[in-house]
Short mmCIF file of C-alpha atoms in Angstrom, two decimals:
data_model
loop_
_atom_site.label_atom_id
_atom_site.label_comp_id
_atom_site.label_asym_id
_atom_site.label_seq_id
_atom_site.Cartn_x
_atom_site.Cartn_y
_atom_site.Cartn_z
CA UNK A 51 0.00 0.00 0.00
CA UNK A 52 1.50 3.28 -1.32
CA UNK A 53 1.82 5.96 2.03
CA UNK A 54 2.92 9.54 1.57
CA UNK A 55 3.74 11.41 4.92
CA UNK A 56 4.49 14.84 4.79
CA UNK A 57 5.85 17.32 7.09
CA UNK A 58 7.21 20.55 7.87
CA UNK A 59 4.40 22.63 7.25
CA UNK A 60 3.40 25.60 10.23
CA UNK A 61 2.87 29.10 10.88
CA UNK A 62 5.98 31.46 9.77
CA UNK A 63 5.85 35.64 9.47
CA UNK A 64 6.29 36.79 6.01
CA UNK A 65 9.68 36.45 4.86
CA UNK A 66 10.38 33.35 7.02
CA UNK A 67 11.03 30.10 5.62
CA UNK A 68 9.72 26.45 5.73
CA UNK A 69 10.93 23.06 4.40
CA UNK A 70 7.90 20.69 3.45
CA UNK A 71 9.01 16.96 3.46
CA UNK A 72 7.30 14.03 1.60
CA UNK A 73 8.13 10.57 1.88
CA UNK A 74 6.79 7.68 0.00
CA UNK A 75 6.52 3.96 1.21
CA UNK A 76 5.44 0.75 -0.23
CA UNK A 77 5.97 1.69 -3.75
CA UNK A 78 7.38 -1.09 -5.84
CA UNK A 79 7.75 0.72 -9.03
CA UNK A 80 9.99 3.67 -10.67
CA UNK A 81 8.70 6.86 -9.75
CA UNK A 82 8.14 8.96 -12.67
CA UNK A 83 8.32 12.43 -10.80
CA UNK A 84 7.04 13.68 -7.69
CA UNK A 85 5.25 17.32 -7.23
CA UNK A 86 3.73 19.68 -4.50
CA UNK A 87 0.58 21.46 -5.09
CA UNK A 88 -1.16 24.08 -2.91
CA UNK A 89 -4.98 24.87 -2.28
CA UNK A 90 -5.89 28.12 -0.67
CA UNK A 91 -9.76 28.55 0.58
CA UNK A 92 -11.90 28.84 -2.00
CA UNK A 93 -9.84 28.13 -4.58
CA UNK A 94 -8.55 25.25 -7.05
CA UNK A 95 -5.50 23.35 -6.22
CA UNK A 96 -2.98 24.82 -8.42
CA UNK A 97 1.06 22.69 -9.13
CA UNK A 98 3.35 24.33 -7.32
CA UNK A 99 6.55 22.72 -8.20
CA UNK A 100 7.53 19.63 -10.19
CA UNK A 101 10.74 17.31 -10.13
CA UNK A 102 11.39 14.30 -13.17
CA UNK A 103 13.16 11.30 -12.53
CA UNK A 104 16.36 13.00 -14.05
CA UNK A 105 16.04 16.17 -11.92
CA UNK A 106 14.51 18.46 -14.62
CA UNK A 107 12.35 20.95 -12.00
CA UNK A 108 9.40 23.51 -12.90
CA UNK A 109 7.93 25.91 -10.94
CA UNK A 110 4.70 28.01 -11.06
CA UNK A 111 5.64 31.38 -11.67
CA UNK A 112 5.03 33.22 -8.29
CA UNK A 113 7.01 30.89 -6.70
CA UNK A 114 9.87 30.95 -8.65
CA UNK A 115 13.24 32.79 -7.25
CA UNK A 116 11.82 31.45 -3.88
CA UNK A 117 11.04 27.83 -4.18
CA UNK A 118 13.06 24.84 -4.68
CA UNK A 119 11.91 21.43 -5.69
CA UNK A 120 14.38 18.18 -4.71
CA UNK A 121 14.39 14.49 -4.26
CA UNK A 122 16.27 12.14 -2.51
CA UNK A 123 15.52 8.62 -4.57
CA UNK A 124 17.55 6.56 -2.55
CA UNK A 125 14.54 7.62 0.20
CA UNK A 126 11.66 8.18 -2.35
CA UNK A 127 11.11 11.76 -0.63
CA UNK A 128 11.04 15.01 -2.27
CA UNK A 129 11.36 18.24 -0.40
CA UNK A 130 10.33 22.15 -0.64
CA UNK A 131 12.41 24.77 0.72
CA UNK A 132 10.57 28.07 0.86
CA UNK A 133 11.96 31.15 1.27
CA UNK A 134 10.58 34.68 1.68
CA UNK A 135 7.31 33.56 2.41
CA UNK A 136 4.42 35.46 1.47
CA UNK A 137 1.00 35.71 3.23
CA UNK A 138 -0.48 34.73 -0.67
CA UNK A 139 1.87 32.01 -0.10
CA UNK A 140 -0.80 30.13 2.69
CA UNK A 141 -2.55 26.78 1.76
CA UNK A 142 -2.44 23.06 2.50
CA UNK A 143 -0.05 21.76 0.52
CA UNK A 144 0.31 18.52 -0.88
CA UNK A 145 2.78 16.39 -2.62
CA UNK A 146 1.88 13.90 -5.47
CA UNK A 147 4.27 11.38 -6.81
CA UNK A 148 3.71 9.74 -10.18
CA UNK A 149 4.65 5.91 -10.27
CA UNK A 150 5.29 3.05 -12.85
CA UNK A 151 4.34 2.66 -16.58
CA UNK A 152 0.69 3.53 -15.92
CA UNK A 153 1.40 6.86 -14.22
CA UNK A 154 -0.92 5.85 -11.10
CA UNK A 155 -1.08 8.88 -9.12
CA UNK A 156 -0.85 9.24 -5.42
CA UNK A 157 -1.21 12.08 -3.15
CA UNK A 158 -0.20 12.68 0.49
CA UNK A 159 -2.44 14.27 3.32
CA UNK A 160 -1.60 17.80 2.93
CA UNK A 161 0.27 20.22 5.73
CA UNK A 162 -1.12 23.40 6.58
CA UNK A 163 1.29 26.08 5.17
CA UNK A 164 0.48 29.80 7.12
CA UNK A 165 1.78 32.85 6.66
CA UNK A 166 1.10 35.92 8.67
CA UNK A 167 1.68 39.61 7.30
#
C-alpha cells in the first residue's frame, strides 16, 4: 500500500522560511516524478513545483526565485524549501508522486502552510 507522509508545514511571518518533506513507502515501481501542489480557501489546487526522474524541476511562476523542488531517490522523498514567504503564499499543501508505466497517481495528506503579514 502506497503511504505519503508529509511534514514541515506551520505558521511562519512573512519572509520566514519552511521546508515541506514528503516521503513515500510501499511503492514497488519507478517513480516517474514527484510534485507539490497548494490549495488556498476557495480556490482550485494549483502545481506548485515539479521534479522528473532526471532532476529536470518547474515551478509556477510566483514561486519561482523562492522555491526549490528536490528528491532524494535513494529515500523516495522530495522536499520544498521556501523562502521569503508570502502571506499569498498560505494553503495546505500537498505532494503527489507519479509511479510506474501507468502513471498511477498518489497524493499525500496535505500540511497546513500559514503565513502571517
Amino acid at each position: 500500500q502506497v503511504q505519503l507522509v508529509e511534514s514541515g508545514g506551520g505558521l511562519v511571518q512573512a519572509g520566514g522560511s519552511l521546508r515541506l518533506s514528503c516521503a513515500a513507502s510501499g511503492i514497488d515501481f519507478s517513480i516517474n516524478s514527484m510534485g507539490w501542489y497548494r490549495q488556498a480557501p476557495g480556490k482550485q489546487r494549483e502545481r506548485v513545483a515539479r521534479i522528473t526522474s532526471g532532476g529536470i524541476t518547474n515551478y509556477k511562476d510566483p514561486v519561482k526565485g523562492r522555491f526549490t523542488i528536490s528528491r532524494d531517490n535513494a529515500k523516495n522523498t522530495v522536499y520544498l524549501q521556501m523562502n521569503n514567504l508570502k502571506p499569498e503564499d498560505t494553503a495546505v499543501y500537498y505532494c503527489k508522486v507519479v509511479v510506474g508505466l501507468w502513471s498511477n497517481e498518489y497524493w499525500g495528506q496535505g500540511t497546513q502552510v500559514t503565513v502571517s503579514s
